[in-house]
Short mmCIF file of C-alpha atoms and ligand atoms in Angstrom, two decimals:
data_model
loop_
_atom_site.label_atom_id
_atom_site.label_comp_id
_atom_site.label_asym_id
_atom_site.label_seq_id
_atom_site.Cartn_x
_atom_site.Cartn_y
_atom_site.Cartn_z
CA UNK A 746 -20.26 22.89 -18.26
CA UNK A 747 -21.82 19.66 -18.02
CA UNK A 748 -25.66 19.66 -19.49
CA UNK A 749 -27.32 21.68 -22.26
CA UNK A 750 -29.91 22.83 -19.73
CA UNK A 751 -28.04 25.15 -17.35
CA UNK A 752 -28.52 26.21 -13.95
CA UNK A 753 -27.54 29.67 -14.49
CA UNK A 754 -27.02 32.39 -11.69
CA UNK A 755 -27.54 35.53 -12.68
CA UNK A 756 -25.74 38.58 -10.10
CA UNK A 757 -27.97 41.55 -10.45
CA UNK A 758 -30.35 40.02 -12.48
CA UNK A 759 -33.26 41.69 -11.17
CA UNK A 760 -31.93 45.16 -13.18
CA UNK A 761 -32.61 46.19 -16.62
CA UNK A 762 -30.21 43.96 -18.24
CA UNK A 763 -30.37 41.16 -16.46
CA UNK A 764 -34.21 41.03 -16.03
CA UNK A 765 -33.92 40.46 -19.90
CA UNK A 766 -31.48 38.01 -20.01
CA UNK A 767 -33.30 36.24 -17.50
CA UNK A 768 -36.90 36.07 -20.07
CA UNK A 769 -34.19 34.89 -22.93
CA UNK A 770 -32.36 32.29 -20.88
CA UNK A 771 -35.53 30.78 -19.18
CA UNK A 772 -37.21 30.69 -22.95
CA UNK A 773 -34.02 28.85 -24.15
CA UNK A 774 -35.43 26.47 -21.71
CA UNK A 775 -32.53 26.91 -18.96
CA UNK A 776 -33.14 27.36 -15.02
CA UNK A 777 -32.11 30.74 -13.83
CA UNK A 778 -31.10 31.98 -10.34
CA UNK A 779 -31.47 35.48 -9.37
CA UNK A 780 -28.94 37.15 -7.07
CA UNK A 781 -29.60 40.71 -6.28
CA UNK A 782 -29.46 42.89 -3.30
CA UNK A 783 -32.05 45.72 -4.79
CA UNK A 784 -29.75 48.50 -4.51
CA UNK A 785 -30.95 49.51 -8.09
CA UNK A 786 -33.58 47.21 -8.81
CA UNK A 787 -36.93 45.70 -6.94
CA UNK A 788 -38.54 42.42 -6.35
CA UNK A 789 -41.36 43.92 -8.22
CA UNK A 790 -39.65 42.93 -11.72
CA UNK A 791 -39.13 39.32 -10.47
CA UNK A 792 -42.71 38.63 -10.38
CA UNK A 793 -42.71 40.57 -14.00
CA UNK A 794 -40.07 37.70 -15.12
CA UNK A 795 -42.29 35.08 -13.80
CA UNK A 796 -45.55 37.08 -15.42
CA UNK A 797 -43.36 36.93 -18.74
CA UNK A 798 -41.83 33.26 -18.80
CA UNK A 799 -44.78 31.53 -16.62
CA UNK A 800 -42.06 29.64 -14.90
CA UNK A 801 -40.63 30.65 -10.88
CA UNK A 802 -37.62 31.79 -10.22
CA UNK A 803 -35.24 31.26 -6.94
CA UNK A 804 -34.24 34.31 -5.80
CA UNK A 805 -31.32 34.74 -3.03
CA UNK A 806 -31.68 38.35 -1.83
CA UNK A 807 -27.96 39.17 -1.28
CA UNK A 808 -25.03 41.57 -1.79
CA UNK A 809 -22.35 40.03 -4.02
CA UNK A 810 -19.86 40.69 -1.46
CA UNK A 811 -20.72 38.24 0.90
CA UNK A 812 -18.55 35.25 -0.37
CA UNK A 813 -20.60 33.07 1.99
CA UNK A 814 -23.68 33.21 0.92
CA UNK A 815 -22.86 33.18 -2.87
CA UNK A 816 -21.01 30.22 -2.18
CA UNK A 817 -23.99 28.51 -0.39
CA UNK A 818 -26.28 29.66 -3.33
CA UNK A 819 -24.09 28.24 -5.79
CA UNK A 820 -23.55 24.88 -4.37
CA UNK A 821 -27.42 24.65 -2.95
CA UNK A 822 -28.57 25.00 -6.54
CA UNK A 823 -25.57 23.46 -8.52
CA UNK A 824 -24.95 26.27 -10.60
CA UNK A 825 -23.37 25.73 -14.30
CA UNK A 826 -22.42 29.38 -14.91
CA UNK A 827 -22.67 32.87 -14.13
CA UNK A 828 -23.76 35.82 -15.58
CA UNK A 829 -22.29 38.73 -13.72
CA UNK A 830 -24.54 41.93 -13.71
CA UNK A 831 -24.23 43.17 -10.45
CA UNK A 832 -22.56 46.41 -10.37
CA UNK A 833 -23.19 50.53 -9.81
CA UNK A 834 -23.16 52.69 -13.31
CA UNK A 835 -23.51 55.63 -13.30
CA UNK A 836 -20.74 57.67 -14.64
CA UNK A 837 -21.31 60.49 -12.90
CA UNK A 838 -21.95 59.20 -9.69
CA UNK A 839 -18.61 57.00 -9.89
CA UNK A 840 -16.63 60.28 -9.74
CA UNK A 841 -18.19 61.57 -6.29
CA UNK A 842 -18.49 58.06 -4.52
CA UNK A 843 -14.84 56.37 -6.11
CA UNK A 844 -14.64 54.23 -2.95
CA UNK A 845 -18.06 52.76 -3.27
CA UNK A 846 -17.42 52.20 -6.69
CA UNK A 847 -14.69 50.20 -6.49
CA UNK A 848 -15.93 48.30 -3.38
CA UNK A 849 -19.02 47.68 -4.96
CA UNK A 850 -18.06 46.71 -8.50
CA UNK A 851 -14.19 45.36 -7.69
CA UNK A 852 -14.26 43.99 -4.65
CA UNK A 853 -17.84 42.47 -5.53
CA UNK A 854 -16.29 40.65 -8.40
CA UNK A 855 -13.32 39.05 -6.61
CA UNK A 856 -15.84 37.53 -3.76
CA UNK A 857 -17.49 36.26 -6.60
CA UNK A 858 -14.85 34.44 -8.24
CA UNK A 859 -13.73 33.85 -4.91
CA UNK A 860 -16.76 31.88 -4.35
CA UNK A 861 -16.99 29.82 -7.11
CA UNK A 862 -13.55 28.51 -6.83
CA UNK A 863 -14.29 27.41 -3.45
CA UNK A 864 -17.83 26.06 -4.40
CA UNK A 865 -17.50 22.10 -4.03
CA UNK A 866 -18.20 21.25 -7.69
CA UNK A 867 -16.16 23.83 -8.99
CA UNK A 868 -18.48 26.01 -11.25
CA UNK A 869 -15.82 28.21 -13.97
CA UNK A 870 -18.28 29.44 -16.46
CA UNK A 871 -18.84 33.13 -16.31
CA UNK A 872 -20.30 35.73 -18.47
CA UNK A 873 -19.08 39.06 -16.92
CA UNK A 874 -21.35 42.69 -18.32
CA UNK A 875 -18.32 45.30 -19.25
CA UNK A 876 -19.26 48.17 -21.67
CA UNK A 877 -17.48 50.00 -24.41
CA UNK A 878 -16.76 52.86 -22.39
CA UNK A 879 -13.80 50.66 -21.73
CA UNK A 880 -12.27 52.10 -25.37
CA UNK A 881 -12.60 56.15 -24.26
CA UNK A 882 -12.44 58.46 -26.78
CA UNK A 883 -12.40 56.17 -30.57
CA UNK A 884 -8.96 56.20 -31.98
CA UNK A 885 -11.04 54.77 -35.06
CA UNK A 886 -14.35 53.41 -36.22
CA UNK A 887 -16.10 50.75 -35.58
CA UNK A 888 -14.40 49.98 -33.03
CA UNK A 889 -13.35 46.51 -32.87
CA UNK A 890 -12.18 44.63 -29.45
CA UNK A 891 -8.25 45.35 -30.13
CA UNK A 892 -9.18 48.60 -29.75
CA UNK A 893 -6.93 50.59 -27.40
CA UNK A 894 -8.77 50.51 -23.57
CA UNK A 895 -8.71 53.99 -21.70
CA UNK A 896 -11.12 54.49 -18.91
CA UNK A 897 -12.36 58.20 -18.22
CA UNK A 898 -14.01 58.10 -15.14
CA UNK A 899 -13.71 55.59 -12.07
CA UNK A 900 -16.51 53.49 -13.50
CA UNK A 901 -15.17 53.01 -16.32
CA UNK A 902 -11.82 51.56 -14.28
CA UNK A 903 -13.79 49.56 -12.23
CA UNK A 904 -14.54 47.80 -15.57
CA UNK A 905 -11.09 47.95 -17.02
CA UNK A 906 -9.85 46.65 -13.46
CA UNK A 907 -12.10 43.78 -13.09
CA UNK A 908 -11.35 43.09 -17.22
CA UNK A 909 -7.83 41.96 -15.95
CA UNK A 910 -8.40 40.52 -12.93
CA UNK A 911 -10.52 37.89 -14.63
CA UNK A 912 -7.54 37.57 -17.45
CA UNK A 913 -5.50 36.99 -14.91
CA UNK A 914 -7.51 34.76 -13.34
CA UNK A 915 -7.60 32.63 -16.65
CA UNK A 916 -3.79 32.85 -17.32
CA UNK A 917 -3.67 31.38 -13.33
CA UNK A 918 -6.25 28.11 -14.23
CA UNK A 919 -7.09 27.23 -17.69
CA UNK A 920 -10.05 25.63 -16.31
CA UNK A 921 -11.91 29.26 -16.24
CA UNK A 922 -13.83 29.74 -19.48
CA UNK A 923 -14.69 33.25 -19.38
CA UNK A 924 -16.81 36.02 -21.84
CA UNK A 925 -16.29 39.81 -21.06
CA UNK A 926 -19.07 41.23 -23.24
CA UNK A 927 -18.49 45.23 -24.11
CA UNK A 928 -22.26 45.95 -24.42
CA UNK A 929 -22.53 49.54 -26.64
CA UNK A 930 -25.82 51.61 -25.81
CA UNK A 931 -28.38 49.37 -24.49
CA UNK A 932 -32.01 50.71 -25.00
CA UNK A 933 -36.04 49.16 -25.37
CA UNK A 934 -37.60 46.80 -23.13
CA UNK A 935 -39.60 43.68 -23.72
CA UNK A 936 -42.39 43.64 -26.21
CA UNK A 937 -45.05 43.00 -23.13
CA UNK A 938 -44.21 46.35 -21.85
CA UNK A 939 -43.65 44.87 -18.34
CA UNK A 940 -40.16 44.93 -17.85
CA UNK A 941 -37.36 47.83 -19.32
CA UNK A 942 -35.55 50.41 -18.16
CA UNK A 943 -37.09 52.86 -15.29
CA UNK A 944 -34.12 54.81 -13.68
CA UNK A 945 -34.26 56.28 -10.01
CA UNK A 946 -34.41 60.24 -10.44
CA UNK A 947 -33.63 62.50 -13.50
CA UNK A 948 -32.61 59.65 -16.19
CA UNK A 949 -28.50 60.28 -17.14
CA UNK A 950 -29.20 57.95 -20.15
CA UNK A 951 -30.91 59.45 -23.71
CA UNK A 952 -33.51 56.91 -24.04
CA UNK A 953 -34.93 57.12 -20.87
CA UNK A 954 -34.77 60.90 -20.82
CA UNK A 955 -36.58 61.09 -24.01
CA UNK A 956 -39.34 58.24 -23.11
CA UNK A 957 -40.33 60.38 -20.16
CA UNK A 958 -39.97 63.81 -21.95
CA UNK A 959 -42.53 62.24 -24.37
CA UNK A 960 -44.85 61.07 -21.62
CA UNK A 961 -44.90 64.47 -20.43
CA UNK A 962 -43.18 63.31 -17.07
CA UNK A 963 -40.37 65.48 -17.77
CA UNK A 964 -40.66 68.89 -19.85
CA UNK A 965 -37.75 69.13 -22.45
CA UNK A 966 -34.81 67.18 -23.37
CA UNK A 967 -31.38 68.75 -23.43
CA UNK A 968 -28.91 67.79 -26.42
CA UNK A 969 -25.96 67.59 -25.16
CA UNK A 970 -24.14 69.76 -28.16
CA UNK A 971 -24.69 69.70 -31.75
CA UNK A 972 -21.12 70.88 -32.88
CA UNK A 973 -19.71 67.40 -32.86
CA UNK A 974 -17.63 66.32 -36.20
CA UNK A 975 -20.97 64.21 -36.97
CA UNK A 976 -23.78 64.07 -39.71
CA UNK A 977 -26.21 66.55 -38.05
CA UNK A 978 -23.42 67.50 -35.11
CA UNK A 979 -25.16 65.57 -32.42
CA UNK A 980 -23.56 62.69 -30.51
CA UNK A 981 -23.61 59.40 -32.40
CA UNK A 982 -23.77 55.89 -30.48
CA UNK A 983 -24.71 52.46 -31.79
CA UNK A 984 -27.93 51.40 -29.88
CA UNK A 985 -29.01 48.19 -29.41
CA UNK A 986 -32.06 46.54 -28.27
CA UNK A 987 -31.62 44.89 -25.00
CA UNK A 988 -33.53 41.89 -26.15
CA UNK A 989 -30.43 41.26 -28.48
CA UNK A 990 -27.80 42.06 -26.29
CA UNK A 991 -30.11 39.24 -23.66
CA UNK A 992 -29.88 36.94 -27.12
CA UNK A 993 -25.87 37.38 -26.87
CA UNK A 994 -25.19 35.93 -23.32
CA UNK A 995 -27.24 33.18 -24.48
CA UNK A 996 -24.55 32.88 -27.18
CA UNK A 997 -21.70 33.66 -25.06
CA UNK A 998 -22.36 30.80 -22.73
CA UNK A 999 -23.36 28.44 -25.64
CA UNK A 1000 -19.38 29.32 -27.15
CA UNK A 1001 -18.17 28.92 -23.50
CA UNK A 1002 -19.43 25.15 -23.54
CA UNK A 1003 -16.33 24.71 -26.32
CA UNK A 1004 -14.09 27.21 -24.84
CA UNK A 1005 -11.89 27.70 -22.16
CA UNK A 1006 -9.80 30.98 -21.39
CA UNK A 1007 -10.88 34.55 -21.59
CA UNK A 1008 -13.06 35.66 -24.41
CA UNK A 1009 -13.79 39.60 -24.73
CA UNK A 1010 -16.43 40.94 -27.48
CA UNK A 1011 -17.96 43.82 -28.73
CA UNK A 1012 -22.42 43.09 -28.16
CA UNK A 1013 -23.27 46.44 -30.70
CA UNK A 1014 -25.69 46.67 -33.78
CA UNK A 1015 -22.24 48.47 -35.91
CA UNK A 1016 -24.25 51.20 -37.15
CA UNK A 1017 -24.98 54.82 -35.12
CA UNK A 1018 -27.96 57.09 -35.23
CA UNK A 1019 -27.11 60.46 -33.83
CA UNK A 1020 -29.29 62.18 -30.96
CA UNK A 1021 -31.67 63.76 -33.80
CA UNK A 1022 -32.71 60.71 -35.21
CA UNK A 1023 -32.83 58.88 -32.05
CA UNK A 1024 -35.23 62.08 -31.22
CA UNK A 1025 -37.13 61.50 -34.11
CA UNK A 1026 -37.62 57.65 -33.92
CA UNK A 1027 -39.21 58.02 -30.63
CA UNK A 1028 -41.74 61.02 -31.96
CA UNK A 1029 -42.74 58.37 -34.82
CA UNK A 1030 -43.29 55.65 -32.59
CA UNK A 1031 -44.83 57.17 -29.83
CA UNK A 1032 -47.15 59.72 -31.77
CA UNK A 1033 -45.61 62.42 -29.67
CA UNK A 1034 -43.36 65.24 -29.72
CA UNK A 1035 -40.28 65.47 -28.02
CA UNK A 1036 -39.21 69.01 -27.09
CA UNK A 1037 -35.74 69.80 -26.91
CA UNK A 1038 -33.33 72.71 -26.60
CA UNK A 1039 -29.39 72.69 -27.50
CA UNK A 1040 -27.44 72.47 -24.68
CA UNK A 1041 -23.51 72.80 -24.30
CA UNK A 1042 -21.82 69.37 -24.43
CA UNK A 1043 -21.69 66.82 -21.44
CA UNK A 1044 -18.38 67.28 -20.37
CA UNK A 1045 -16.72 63.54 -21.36
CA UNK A 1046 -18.82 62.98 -23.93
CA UNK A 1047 -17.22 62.03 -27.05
CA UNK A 1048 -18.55 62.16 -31.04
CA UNK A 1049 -19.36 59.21 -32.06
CA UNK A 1050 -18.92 55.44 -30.91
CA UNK A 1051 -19.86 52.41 -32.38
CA UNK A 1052 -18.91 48.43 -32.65
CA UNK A 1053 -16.96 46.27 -35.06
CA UNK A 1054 -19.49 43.20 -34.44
CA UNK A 1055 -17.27 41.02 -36.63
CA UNK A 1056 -16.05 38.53 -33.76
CA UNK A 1057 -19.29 38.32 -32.19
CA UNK A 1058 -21.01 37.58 -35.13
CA UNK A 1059 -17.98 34.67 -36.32
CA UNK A 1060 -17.08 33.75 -33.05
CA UNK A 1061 -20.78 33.52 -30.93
CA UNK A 1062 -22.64 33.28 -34.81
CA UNK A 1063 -25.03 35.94 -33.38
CA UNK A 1064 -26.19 39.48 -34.44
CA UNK A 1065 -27.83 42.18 -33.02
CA UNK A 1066 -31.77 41.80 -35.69
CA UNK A 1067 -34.04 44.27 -33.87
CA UNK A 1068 -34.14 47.67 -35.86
CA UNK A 1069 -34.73 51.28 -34.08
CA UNK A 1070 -38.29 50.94 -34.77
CA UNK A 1071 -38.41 47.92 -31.95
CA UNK A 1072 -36.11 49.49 -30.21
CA UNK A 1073 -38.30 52.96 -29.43
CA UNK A 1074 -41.92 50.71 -29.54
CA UNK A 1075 -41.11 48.44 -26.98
CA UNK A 1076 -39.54 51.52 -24.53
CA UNK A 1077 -42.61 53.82 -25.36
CA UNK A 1078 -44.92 50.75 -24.35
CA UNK A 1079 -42.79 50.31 -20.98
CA UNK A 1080 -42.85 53.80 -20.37
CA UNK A 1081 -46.67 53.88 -20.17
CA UNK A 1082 -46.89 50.91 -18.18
CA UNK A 1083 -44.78 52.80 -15.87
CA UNK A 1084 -46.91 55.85 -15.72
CA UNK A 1085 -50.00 53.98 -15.54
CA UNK A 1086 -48.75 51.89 -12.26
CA UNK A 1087 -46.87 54.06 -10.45
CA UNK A 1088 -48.81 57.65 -10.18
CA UNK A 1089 -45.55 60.14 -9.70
CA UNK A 1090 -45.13 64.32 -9.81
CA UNK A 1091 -44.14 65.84 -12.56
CA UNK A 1092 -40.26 67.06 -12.78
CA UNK A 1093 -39.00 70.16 -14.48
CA UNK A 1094 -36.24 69.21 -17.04
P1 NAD B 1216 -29.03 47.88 -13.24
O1 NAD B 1216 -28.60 48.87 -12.22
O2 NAD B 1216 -30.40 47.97 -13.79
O3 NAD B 1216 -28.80 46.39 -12.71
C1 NAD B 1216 -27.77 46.07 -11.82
C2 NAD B 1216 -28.36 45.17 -10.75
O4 NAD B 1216 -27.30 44.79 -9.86
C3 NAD B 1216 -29.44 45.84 -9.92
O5 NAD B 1216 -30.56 44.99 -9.83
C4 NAD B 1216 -28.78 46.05 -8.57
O6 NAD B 1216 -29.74 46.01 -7.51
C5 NAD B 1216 -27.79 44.91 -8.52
N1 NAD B 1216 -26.61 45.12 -7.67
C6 NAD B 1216 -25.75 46.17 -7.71
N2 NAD B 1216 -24.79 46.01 -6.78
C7 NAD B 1216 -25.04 44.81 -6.16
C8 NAD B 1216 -24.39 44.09 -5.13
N3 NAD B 1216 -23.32 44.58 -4.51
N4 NAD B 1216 -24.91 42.91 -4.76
C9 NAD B 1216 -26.02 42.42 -5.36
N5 NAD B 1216 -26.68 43.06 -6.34
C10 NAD B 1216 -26.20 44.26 -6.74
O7 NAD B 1216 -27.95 47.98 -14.43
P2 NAD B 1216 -28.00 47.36 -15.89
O8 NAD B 1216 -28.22 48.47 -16.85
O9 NAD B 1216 -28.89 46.19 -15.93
O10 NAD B 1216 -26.47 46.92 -16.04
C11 NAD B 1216 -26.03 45.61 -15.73
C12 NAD B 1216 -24.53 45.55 -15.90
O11 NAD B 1216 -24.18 45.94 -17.22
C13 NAD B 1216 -23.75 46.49 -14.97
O12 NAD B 1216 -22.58 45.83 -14.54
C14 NAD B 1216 -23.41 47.66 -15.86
O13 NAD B 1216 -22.22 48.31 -15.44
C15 NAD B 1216 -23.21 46.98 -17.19
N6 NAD B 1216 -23.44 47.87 -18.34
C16 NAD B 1216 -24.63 48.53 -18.46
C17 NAD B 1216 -24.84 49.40 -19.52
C18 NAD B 1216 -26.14 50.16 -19.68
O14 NAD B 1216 -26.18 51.10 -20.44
N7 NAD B 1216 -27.22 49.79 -19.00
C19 NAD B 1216 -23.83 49.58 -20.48
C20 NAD B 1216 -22.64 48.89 -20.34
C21 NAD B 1216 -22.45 48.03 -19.26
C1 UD1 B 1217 -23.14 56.63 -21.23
C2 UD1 B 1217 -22.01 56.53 -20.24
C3 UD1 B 1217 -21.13 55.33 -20.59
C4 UD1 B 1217 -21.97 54.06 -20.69
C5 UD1 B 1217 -23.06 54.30 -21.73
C6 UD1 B 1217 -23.97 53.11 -21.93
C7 UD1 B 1217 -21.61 58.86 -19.57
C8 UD1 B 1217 -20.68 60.03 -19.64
N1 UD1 B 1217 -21.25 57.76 -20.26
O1 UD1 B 1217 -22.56 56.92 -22.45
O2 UD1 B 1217 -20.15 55.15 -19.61
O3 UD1 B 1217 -21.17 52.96 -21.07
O4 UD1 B 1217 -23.85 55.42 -21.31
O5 UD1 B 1217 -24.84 53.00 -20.89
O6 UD1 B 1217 -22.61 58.89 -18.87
N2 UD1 B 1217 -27.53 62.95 -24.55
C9 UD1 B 1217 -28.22 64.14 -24.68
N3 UD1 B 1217 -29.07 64.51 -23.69
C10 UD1 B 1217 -29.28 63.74 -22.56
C11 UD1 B 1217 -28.57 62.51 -22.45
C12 UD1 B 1217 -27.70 62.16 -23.46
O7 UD1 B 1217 -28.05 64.85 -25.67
O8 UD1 B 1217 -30.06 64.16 -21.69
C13 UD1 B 1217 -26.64 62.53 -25.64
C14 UD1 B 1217 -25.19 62.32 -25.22
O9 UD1 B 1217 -24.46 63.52 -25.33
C15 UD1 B 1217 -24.75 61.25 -26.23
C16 UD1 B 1217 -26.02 60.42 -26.48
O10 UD1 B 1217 -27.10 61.26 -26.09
O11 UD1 B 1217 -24.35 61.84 -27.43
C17 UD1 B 1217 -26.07 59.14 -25.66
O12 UD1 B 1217 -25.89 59.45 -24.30
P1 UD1 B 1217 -26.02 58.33 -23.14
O13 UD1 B 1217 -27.30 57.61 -23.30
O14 UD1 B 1217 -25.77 59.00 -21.84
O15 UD1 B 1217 -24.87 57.29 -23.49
P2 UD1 B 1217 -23.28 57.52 -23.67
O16 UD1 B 1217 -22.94 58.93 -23.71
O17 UD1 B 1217 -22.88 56.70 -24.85
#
C-alpha cells in the first residue's frame, strides 16, 4: 500500500458490519468505496453513512461475482485495499440452500481475488470478515487463533474454505498481505442511532431478538436452554460492540502496511456474559422488560465461547474499550429509530 490515506473498497459494505467500518474508516480520514448488491442490505443505510460522516460515498451496485465489474471498480477508483464483507450468514439457512452458500460466499471470494490480481496496478491488500464459528465446539478457553478449526454447518465451511484459499493464495505470491479477522458476537450500532443491525424476518441472533422483544415488536424471547455447564446455565458468548470490531479493520489494514503474508486474529472483548445478563443489560438500558420463557437448546449451540485477544491486542495494538452498557444503549436507540421509520405488524414470538 502506497499512501496513508487509502482508497478502500469495501464488498458488502452497505450491511451491518460494514456500514460501521465504513463511519470508522471515512473518520480515520480514508476514501471508502462501497460494493454491494443489496441482497441483505439497502441503499437506505448509504445515505445514513453519508448523514453520519458528512462526506459521499461511490457506490458500485454489484454482485461480487462478476469479476468484470469489480475489476473495473477497482482500477476506475485506484483502490489500496479491500475489506471483504460480502457474504450470506445465516447458519441455518446455509444448511437448506448449501449450493447458494458456497456460490455466494466461495465462489464470490475467488472472483474477487481474481479481480484484483488482474487489476492493472495490482491492488494485494485485503481484510477478509471470518468468524469464530470457524473453532466449533471450544476444546478450551479463551480461545486463541491456534485453536483447532471445525466447521458445523456449511456456513461455517464456506469460511473455513475461503480461510485457505486465501493462505494459499499467499504461500503462491508473497506480494498478498492478507488479515482474516475471526469476529466473536458482534452486537450495538452507532451512537446516532441511524445505522445497526435490523435483520429481515424473525431475528436468529440474541441481540436483535431481544431489542425487538423489548420494543414490543415481538412478544417473548426464547432461551435457548439453561442447563449448559455455565454460571447461571445459559449460553455464554463474548460480545463485542461493532464500533470496536469497525476500530479493528482500521488496525488490521494499518499492520498490513508493514506486513505481507496471511495474518488470522481473534476481534473479541475476552470476557462472556451469559444470555441472563445479556437479558438483563438490555432491561437496564432500555427501561423495559424483556419477557422470556426457557426453551430446549438450539440444536448446535455450544456452552460457552469466547476470544484470547492477546495477538490482536500485540500484533494490531488494539482492544475491544466499549463495555455492555454501550453495547445495549446504542442497539436500544437503533431499535427505536427503526420502529419510528418504518411502521411494521406486530409478530408473535
Ligand atoms: P450483512 O448481511 O449485514 O452484510 C453483508 C452485506 O453483503 C450485505 O449488504 C449484502 O447485501 C452484501 N452481499 C452479500 N452477498 C453479496 C454478493 N454476492 N455481492 C455483493 N454484495 C453481497 O452481514 P454482516 O453482519 O455485516 O456480516 C459481514 C461479514 O461478516 C459476513 O461475511 C459475515 O459472514 C461475517 N460475520 C458476521 C458476523 C455477525 O454476527 N454479524 C459474525 C462473524 C462473521
Ligand atoms: C451465531 C451463529 C454463529 C455466528 C454467530 C455470530 C448459529 C447456530 N450460530 O452463534 O455461526 O458466528 O452467531 O454472529 O446461529 N439465544 C437464545 N435465544 C435466541 C437466540 C439466541 O437463547 O432467540 C442464545 C443462544 O443459544 C446463545 C446466545 O443466545 O447461547 C447467542 O446466540 P446467537 O446470537 O445466535 O450467537 P451464537 O450462538 O454465538
Amino acid at each position: 500500500m502506497k499512501s496513508t490515506v487509502l482508497n478502500i473498497l469495501l464488498t458488502g459494505g452497505s450491511g451491518y458490519i460494514g456500514s460501521h467500518t465504513a463511519v470508522a474508516l471515512t473518520d480515520a480520514g480514508h476514501r471508502i468505496f462501497i460494493f454491494d448488491n443489496y441482497c441483505n442490505s439497502s441503499a437506505e443505510t448509504i445515505h445514513k453513512i453519508q448523514a453520519i460522516t458528512a462526506q459521499p460515498i461511490t457506490v458500485v451496485r454489484g454482485d461480487i461475482r462478476d469479476t468484470a465489474l469489480l475489476q473495473q471498480t477497482l482500477e476506475t477508483h485506484q483502490i489500496d485495499a479491500v475489506i471483504h464483507f460480502a457474504g450470506l450468514k445465516a447458519v441455518g439457512e446455509s444448511a437448506v440452500i448449501p449450493l447458494d452458500y458456497y456460490a455466494n460466499n466461495v465462489q464470490g471470494t475467488i472472483s474477487l481475488l481474481q479481480a484484483m490480481q488482474a487489476a492493472s496496478h495490482a491492488p494485494r491488500a485485503l481484510v477478509f470478515s471470518s468468524s469464530a464459528t470457524v473453532y466449533g465446539d471450544p476444546q478450551y478457553l479463551p480461545i486463541d487463533e491456534a485453536h483447532p478449526t471445525h466447521a458445523t454447518n456449511p456456513y461455517g465451511r464456506t469460511k473455513l474454505h475461503i480461510e485457505e484459499i486465501l493462505a494459499d493464495l499467499a504461500r503462491s505470491d508473497a506480494s498478498w498481505q492478507i488479515a482474516c479477522l475471526r469476529y466473536f458476537n458482534p452486537v450495538g450500532a452507532h451512537a446516532s442511532g441511524l445505522i445497526g443491525e435490523n435483520p429481515n424476518g424473525l431475528p436468529n441472533n440474541l441481540m436483535p431478538f431481544v431489542a425487538q422483544v423489548a420494543i414490543g415488536k415481538l412478544k417473548q424471547l426464547k432461551v435457548f436452554g439453561d442447563d449448559y455447564d455455565t454460571p447461571d446455565g445459559t449460553g455464554v458468548r463474548d460480545y463485542i460492540h461493532v464500533l470496536d470490531l469497525a476500530e479493528g479493520h482500521l488496525a488490521a489494514l494499518n499492520y498490513l502496511g508493514s506486513h505481507a503474508g496471511m495474518h488470522t486474529f481473534n476481534l473479541g472483548t475476552g470476557r462472556g456474559y451469559s444470555v441472563l445478563e445479556m437479558i438483563r443489560a438490555f432491561e437496564a438500558a432500555s427501561g423495559r422488560t424483556v419477557p422470556f420463557t426457557i426453551a430446549p437448546r438450539r440444536p448446535g449451540d455450544i456452552a460457552s465461547c469466547y476470544a484470547s485477544t492477546a495477538l490482536a491486542s500485540k500484533a494490531l495494538k488494539w482492544n475491544a474499550s466499549r463495555d455492555l452498557k454501550a453495547m445495549c444503549e446504542s442497539s436500544w436507540k437503533f431499535q427505536q429509530n427503526v420502529m419510528q421509520s418504518v411502521p411494521s405488524t406486530t409478530e408473535q414470538a
